[in-house]
Tab-separated table of C-alpha atoms in Angstrom:
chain	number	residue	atom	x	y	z
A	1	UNK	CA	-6.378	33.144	12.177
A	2	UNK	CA	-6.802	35.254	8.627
A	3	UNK	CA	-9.595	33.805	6.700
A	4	UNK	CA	-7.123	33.858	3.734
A	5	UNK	CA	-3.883	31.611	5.918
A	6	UNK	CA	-7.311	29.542	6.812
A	7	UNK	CA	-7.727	28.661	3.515
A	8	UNK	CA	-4.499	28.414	2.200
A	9	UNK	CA	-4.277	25.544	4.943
A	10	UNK	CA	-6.998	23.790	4.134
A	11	UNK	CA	-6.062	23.979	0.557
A	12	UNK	CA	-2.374	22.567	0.911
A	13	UNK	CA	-3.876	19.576	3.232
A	14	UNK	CA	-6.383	18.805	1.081
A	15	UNK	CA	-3.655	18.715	-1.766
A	16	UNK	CA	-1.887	16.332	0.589
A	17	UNK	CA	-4.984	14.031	1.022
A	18	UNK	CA	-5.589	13.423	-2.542
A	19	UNK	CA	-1.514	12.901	-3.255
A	20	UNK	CA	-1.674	10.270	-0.704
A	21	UNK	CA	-5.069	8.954	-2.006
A	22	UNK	CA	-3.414	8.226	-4.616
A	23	UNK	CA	-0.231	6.751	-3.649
A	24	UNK	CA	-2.997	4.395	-1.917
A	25	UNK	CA	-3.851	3.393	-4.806
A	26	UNK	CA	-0.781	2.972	-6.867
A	27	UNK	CA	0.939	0.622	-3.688
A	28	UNK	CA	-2.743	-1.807	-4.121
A	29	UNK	CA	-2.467	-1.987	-7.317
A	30	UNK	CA	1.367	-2.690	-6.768
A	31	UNK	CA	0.262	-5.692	-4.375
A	32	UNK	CA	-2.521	-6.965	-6.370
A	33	UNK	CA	0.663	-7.707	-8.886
A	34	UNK	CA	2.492	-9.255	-6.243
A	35	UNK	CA	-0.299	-11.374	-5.416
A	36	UNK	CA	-0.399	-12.600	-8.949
A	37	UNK	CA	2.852	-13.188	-8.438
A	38	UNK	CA	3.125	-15.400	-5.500
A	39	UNK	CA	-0.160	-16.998	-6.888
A	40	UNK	CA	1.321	-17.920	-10.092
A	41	UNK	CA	4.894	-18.989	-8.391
A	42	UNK	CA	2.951	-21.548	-6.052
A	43	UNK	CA	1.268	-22.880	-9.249
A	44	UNK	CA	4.632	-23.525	-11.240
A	45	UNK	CA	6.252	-25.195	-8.120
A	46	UNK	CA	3.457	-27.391	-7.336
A	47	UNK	CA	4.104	-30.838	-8.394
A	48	UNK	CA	7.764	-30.331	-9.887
A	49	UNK	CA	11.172	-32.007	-8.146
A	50	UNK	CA	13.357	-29.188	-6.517
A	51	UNK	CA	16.305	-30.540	-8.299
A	52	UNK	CA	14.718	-30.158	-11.864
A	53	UNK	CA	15.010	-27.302	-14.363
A	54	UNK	CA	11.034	-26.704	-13.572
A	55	UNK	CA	11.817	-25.610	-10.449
A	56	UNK	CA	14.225	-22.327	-11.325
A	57	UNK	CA	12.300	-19.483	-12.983
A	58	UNK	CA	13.235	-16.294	-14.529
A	59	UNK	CA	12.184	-13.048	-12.553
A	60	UNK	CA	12.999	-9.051	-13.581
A	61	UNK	CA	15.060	-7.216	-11.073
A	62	UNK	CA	14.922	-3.646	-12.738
A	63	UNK	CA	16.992	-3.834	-16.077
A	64	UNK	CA	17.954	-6.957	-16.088
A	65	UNK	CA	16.523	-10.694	-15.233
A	66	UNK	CA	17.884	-13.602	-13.125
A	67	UNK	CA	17.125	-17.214	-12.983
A	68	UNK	CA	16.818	-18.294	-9.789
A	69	UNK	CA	14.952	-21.222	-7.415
A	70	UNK	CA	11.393	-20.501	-8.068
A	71	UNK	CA	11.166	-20.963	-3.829
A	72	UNK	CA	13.983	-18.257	-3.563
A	73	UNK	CA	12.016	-15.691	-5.987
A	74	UNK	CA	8.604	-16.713	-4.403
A	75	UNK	CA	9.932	-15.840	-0.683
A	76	UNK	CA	11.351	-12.330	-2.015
A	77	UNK	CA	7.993	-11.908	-3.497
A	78	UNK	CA	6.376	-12.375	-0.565
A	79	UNK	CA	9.008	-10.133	1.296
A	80	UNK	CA	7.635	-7.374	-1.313
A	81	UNK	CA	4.358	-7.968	-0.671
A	82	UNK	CA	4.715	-7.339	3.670
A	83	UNK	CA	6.378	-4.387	2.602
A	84	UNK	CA	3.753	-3.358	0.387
A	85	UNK	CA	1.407	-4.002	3.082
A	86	UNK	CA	3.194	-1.757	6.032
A	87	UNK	CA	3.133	0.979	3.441
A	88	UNK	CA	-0.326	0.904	2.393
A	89	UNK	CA	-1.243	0.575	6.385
A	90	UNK	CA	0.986	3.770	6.839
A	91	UNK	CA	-0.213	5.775	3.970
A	92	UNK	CA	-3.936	5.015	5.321
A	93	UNK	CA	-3.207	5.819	8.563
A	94	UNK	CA	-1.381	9.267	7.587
A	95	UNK	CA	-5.076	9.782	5.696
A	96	UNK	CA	-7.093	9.249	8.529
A	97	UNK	CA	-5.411	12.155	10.324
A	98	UNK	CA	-5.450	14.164	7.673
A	99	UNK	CA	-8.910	13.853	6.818
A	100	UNK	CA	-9.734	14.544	10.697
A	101	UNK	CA	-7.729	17.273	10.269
A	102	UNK	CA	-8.982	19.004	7.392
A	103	UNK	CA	-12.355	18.510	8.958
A	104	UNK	CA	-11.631	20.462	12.023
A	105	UNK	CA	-9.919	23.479	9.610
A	106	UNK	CA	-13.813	23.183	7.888
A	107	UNK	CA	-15.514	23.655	11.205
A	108	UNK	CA	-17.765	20.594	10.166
A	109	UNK	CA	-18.800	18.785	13.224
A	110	UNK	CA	-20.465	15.802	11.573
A	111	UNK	CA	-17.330	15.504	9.334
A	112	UNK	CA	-15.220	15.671	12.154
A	113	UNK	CA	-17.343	13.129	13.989
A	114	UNK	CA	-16.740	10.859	11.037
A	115	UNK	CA	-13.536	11.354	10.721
A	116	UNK	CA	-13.112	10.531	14.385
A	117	UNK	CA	-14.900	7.057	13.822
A	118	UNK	CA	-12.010	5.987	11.519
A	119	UNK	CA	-9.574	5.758	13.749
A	120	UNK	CA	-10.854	3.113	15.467
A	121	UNK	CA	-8.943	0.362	16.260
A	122	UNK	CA	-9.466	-3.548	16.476
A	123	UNK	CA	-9.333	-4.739	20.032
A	124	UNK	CA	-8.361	-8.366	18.428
């Protein structure tokens, strides 16, 4: 392989690591709000009669807002927030083989070894 299509490789996947570094960390942060959320849902409906007006809130759907069962909104929250959490484990895993990757373009054994370790998985 040219030294030059070498590098050009390593450059483009390295440009693809830190793009999906940070869609990483744009989808936490995206969960961390859902979180809040579902936290602050659970509150409101705590000690309040389903029937009452308590238990209805008001939630933004894009450009416009709905008032709905606050045990409705709360499950679509948490709907979000699985979501959320398969694309964060996808986007992590996609990283892992990049990184192991762009080690093995670098020639770095100890990188490469590390990289390696990540992909471990939990025997549960």
């Amino acid at each position: 392989m040219d030294i030059v299509e070498r590098q050009k490789k390593i450059e483009v996947l390295a440009d693809d690591i830190l793009t999906d570094k940070q869609l990483s960390i744009d989808y936490d942060r995206k969960r961390q709000e859902t979180r809040e959320a579902i936290n602050k849902l659970r509150q409101q409906t705590k000690n309040v009669r389903p029937g009452s007006r308590l238990a209805t809130t008001t939630i933004n759907m894009g450009d416009f807002f709905l008032d709905m069962p606050a045990a409705k909104a709360q499950g679509m929250v948490e709907g979000a927030q699985k979501e959320l959490d398969g694309a964060i484990d996808d986007v992590r895993q996609r990283l892992k083989k990049k990184v192991e990757l762009l080690a093995q373009l670098e020639g770095d054994e100890r990188k490469e070894s590390i990289a390696r370790s990540m992909n471990l998985k939990a025997t549960n």
